[in-house]
Amino acid sequence: MQLLLLTAGLGLLSVLGAQGPQLTPAHAQELVGRWHIKLWAGTFPIPVKRRSHPIPPFTLAMNELQKLEFRMNLTKPIGCIPFKLPLDIGPKPGVFHTWYKYRIYINFLPGKQHAIAHFNDTIDFSKHVMMMLMGRSLDEDPEAVRTFEEFAESKGLNQTDIARPPPLEACELPPDS
């Protein structure tokens, strides 16, 4: 389930058609570092009890092929399982492509401590939207939350579609991963 959320979430790391001057397309080098998923929303059929399941932090790094790479350790009964998703850098700032050929948009909020990642595509003949508010720290930022809520609403989602997962630190990524 976490893998689906993260694949969709990072594969979802897109902010398609980010509206308004408060969002700035992200360049790959600006995204490098550790991030936390603060909020997420989407149309994928995820059971309600799983929507608020704790999510570990993730890292965005440049890999040896000079691709931006999403890295997260997933907690499984057998232990921590590393998950990596390379993202091709698109033709415009803020646009990234997964190997599935999905387009992901990532835009910074003012201050570049928060970003919105957005995915909007057809999977298995159904149109899906997935987005997340990611932050460099666990600090609360009401303005970032408000911006994310407005963005989600502009993409056809409701306030009830927004999940607020608690952080999970049990499966830390090593600093050099």
mmCIF file of C-alpha atoms in Angstrom:
data_model
loop_
_atom_site.group_PDB
_atom_site.id
_atom_site.type_symbol
_atom_site.label_atom_id
_atom_site.label_comp_id
_atom_site.label_asym_id
_atom_site.label_seq_id
_atom_site.Cartn_x
_atom_site.Cartn_y
_atom_site.Cartn_z
ATOM 1 C CA MET A 1 0.000 0.000 0.000
ATOM 2 C CA GLN A 2 2.827 2.402 0.859
ATOM 3 C CA LEU A 3 4.476 1.492 -2.436
ATOM 4 C CA LEU A 4 1.300 2.383 -4.341
ATOM 5 C CA LEU A 5 0.984 5.618 -2.411
ATOM 6 C CA LEU A 6 4.608 6.523 -2.982
ATOM 7 C CA THR A 7 4.689 5.522 -6.621
ATOM 8 C CA ALA A 8 1.535 7.452 -7.184
ATOM 9 C CA GLY A 9 2.740 10.094 -4.755
ATOM 10 C CA LEU A 10 6.048 10.556 -6.431
ATOM 11 C CA GLY A 11 4.853 9.363 -9.678
ATOM 12 C CA LEU A 12 2.421 11.829 -8.377
ATOM 13 C CA LEU A 13 5.041 14.355 -7.578
ATOM 14 C CA SER A 14 3.485 16.578 -10.116
ATOM 15 C CA VAL A 15 1.925 19.925 -9.957
ATOM 16 C CA LEU A 16 0.272 20.009 -13.334
ATOM 17 C CA GLY A 17 -0.927 23.384 -14.290
ATOM 18 C CA ALA A 18 0.023 25.044 -11.043
ATOM 19 C CA GLN A 19 -1.982 28.237 -10.961
ATOM 20 C CA GLY A 20 -1.068 31.570 -9.478
ATOM 21 C CA PRO A 21 2.144 33.401 -8.660
ATOM 22 C CA GLN A 22 2.611 31.689 -5.285
ATOM 23 C CA LEU A 23 3.885 28.474 -6.946
ATOM 24 C CA THR A 24 7.293 28.320 -8.645
ATOM 25 C CA PRO A 25 8.388 25.378 -10.839
ATOM 26 C CA ALA A 26 11.135 23.399 -9.108
ATOM 27 C CA HIS A 27 14.506 22.642 -10.674
ATOM 28 C CA ALA A 28 15.939 19.197 -9.869
ATOM 29 C CA GLN A 29 18.949 20.524 -7.912
ATOM 30 C CA GLU A 30 16.661 22.603 -5.684
ATOM 31 C CA LEU A 31 14.739 19.479 -4.649
ATOM 32 C CA VAL A 32 17.750 17.496 -3.440
ATOM 33 C CA GLY A 33 17.469 16.618 0.247
ATOM 34 C CA ARG A 34 15.158 15.093 2.812
ATOM 35 C CA TRP A 35 11.401 15.687 2.620
ATOM 36 C CA HIS A 36 8.296 14.779 4.639
ATOM 37 C CA ILE A 37 4.831 14.146 3.222
ATOM 38 C CA LYS A 38 2.632 16.557 5.161
ATOM 39 C CA LEU A 39 -0.669 16.098 3.286
ATOM 40 C CA TRP A 40 -1.798 14.124 0.283
ATOM 41 C CA ALA A 41 -4.966 13.737 -1.726
ATOM 42 C CA GLY A 42 -6.053 11.750 -4.695
ATOM 43 C CA THR A 43 -8.619 9.696 -6.517
ATOM 44 C CA PHE A 44 -6.917 6.307 -6.180
ATOM 45 C CA PRO A 45 -9.170 3.766 -4.409
ATOM 46 C CA ILE A 46 -7.311 3.612 -1.093
ATOM 47 C CA PRO A 47 -9.312 2.385 1.937
ATOM 48 C CA VAL A 48 -10.168 5.116 4.440
ATOM 49 C CA LYS A 49 -8.244 3.473 7.296
ATOM 50 C CA ARG A 50 -5.075 3.395 5.130
ATOM 51 C CA ARG A 51 -5.343 7.048 4.098
ATOM 52 C CA SER A 52 -3.936 8.250 7.419
ATOM 53 C CA HIS A 53 -1.326 5.491 7.759
ATOM 54 C CA PRO A 54 2.063 6.893 8.923
ATOM 55 C CA ILE A 55 4.484 7.694 6.085
ATOM 56 C CA PRO A 56 8.291 7.779 6.451
ATOM 57 C CA PRO A 57 10.362 10.686 5.144
ATOM 58 C CA PHE A 58 11.883 10.427 1.689
ATOM 59 C CA THR A 59 14.964 11.756 -0.018
ATOM 60 C CA LEU A 60 15.358 13.290 -3.455
ATOM 61 C CA ALA A 61 18.890 12.868 -4.803
ATOM 62 C CA MET A 62 20.725 13.010 -8.101
ATOM 63 C CA ASN A 63 21.732 9.470 -9.082
ATOM 64 C CA GLU A 64 24.758 8.347 -11.101
ATOM 65 C CA LEU A 65 22.775 8.862 -14.348
ATOM 66 C CA GLN A 66 22.072 12.472 -13.350
ATOM 67 C CA LYS A 67 18.386 11.752 -12.853
ATOM 68 C CA LEU A 68 16.451 13.009 -9.880
ATOM 69 C CA GLU A 69 15.692 9.946 -7.764
ATOM 70 C CA PHE A 70 12.966 9.485 -5.168
ATOM 71 C CA ARG A 71 14.233 7.254 -2.326
ATOM 72 C CA MET A 72 12.222 5.932 0.581
ATOM 73 C CA ASN A 73 12.512 3.013 2.957
ATOM 74 C CA LEU A 74 9.213 1.200 3.286
ATOM 75 C CA THR A 75 8.324 -0.613 6.490
ATOM 76 C CA LYS A 76 7.327 -4.221 5.864
ATOM 77 C CA PRO A 77 6.944 -7.189 8.256
ATOM 78 C CA ILE A 78 10.378 -8.419 7.130
ATOM 79 C CA GLY A 79 12.023 -5.047 7.834
ATOM 80 C CA CYS A 80 12.889 -1.909 5.899
ATOM 81 C CA ILE A 81 12.725 -2.246 2.120
ATOM 82 C CA PRO A 82 14.410 0.456 0.016
ATOM 83 C CA PHE A 83 12.285 1.880 -2.805
ATOM 84 C CA LYS A 84 13.790 4.052 -5.549
ATOM 85 C CA LEU A 85 12.059 5.797 -8.427
ATOM 86 C CA PRO A 86 14.249 7.654 -10.949
ATOM 87 C CA LEU A 87 12.680 10.723 -12.523
ATOM 88 C CA ASP A 88 13.747 12.051 -15.904
ATOM 89 C CA ILE A 89 14.039 15.812 -15.931
ATOM 90 C CA GLY A 90 11.437 17.224 -18.317
ATOM 91 C CA PRO A 91 11.733 19.937 -20.946
ATOM 92 C CA LYS A 92 10.521 22.648 -18.563
ATOM 93 C CA PRO A 93 11.344 23.397 -14.916
ATOM 94 C CA GLY A 94 9.067 21.549 -12.525
ATOM 95 C CA VAL A 95 8.243 18.731 -14.966
ATOM 96 C CA PHE A 96 9.554 15.210 -14.332
ATOM 97 C CA HIS A 97 8.797 11.868 -15.979
ATOM 98 C CA THR A 98 8.703 8.388 -14.447
ATOM 99 C CA TRP A 99 9.814 5.326 -16.354
ATOM 100 C CA TYR A 100 6.087 4.592 -16.666
ATOM 101 C CA LYS A 101 6.001 7.772 -18.801
ATOM 102 C CA TYR A 102 3.825 9.573 -16.258
ATOM 103 C CA ARG A 103 4.338 13.305 -15.928
ATOM 104 C CA ILE A 104 4.899 14.687 -12.462
ATOM 105 C CA TYR A 105 4.875 18.373 -11.672
ATOM 106 C CA ILE A 106 6.622 19.817 -8.645
ATOM 107 C CA ASN A 107 6.209 23.456 -7.647
ATOM 108 C CA PHE A 108 7.630 25.308 -4.675
ATOM 109 C CA LEU A 109 5.583 27.439 -2.354
ATOM 110 C CA PRO A 110 7.159 30.770 -1.304
ATOM 111 C CA GLY A 111 10.327 30.214 0.708
ATOM 112 C CA LYS A 112 11.015 26.834 -0.953
ATOM 113 C CA GLN A 113 10.540 24.951 2.332
ATOM 114 C CA HIS A 114 7.361 23.338 0.969
ATOM 115 C CA ALA A 115 6.398 22.040 -2.451
ATOM 116 C CA ILE A 116 3.336 20.557 -4.078
ATOM 117 C CA ALA A 117 3.788 17.498 -6.249
ATOM 118 C CA HIS A 118 0.952 16.669 -8.622
ATOM 119 C CA PHE A 119 0.097 13.798 -10.947
ATOM 120 C CA ASN A 120 -2.876 13.746 -13.308
ATOM 121 C CA ASP A 121 -3.080 10.873 -15.807
ATOM 122 C CA THR A 122 -4.970 7.827 -16.984
ATOM 123 C CA ILE A 123 -4.128 4.497 -15.362
ATOM 124 C CA ASP A 124 -5.968 1.320 -16.347
ATOM 125 C CA PHE A 125 -8.462 3.354 -18.398
ATOM 126 C CA SER A 126 -9.394 5.582 -15.452
ATOM 127 C CA LYS A 127 -8.430 9.204 -14.907
ATOM 128 C CA HIS A 128 -6.570 9.716 -11.623
ATOM 129 C CA VAL A 129 -5.282 12.718 -9.718
ATOM 130 C CA MET A 130 -2.725 12.434 -6.940
ATOM 131 C CA MET A 131 -0.924 15.207 -5.108
ATOM 132 C CA MET A 132 1.046 15.837 -1.966
ATOM 133 C CA LEU A 133 2.302 18.695 0.122
ATOM 134 C CA MET A 134 5.907 17.986 0.982
ATOM 135 C CA GLY A 135 7.991 19.872 3.517
ATOM 136 C CA ARG A 136 11.671 19.965 4.413
ATOM 137 C CA SER A 137 10.784 19.680 8.118
ATOM 138 C CA LEU A 138 7.905 18.544 10.301
ATOM 139 C CA ASP A 139 7.193 22.140 11.362
ATOM 140 C CA GLU A 140 3.589 23.254 10.892
ATOM 141 C CA ASP A 141 2.891 25.928 8.286
ATOM 142 C CA PRO A 142 -0.778 26.985 8.105
ATOM 143 C CA GLU A 143 -0.149 29.009 4.923
ATOM 144 C CA ALA A 144 1.318 25.970 3.132
ATOM 145 C CA VAL A 145 -1.669 23.873 4.249
ATOM 146 C CA ARG A 146 -4.112 26.525 3.018
ATOM 147 C CA THR A 147 -2.336 26.746 -0.352
ATOM 148 C CA PHE A 148 -2.418 22.960 -0.722
ATOM 149 C CA GLU A 149 -6.114 22.816 0.164
ATOM 150 C CA GLU A 150 -6.889 25.497 -2.428
ATOM 151 C CA PHE A 151 -4.763 23.707 -5.019
ATOM 152 C CA ALA A 152 -6.516 20.378 -4.334
ATOM 153 C CA GLU A 153 -9.888 22.067 -4.673
ATOM 154 C CA SER A 154 -8.821 23.663 -7.976
ATOM 155 C CA LYS A 155 -8.107 20.133 -9.275
ATOM 156 C CA GLY A 156 -11.584 18.881 -8.343
ATOM 157 C CA LEU A 157 -10.839 17.307 -4.963
ATOM 158 C CA ASN A 158 -12.727 18.017 -1.733
ATOM 159 C CA GLN A 159 -11.438 18.802 1.758
ATOM 160 C CA THR A 160 -12.551 15.285 2.751
ATOM 161 C CA ASP A 161 -10.176 13.847 0.100
ATOM 162 C CA ILE A 162 -7.138 15.265 1.931
ATOM 163 C CA ALA A 163 -5.236 12.869 4.199
ATOM 164 C CA ARG A 164 -2.986 14.038 7.024
ATOM 165 C CA PRO A 165 -0.644 11.109 7.701
ATOM 166 C CA PRO A 166 1.506 11.156 10.818
ATOM 167 C CA PRO A 167 5.273 10.935 10.277
ATOM 168 C CA LEU A 168 7.039 7.602 10.642
ATOM 169 C CA GLU A 169 10.696 7.585 11.648
ATOM 170 C CA ALA A 170 11.089 3.807 12.079
ATOM 171 C CA CYS A 171 12.702 3.218 8.711
ATOM 172 C CA GLU A 172 15.307 5.948 8.362
ATOM 173 C CA LEU A 173 17.333 6.315 5.199
ATOM 174 C CA PRO A 174 21.095 6.379 5.684
ATOM 175 C CA PRO A 175 22.556 9.845 4.969
ATOM 176 C CA ASP A 176 24.444 8.725 1.850
ATOM 177 C CA SER A 177 21.666 6.652 0.262
#
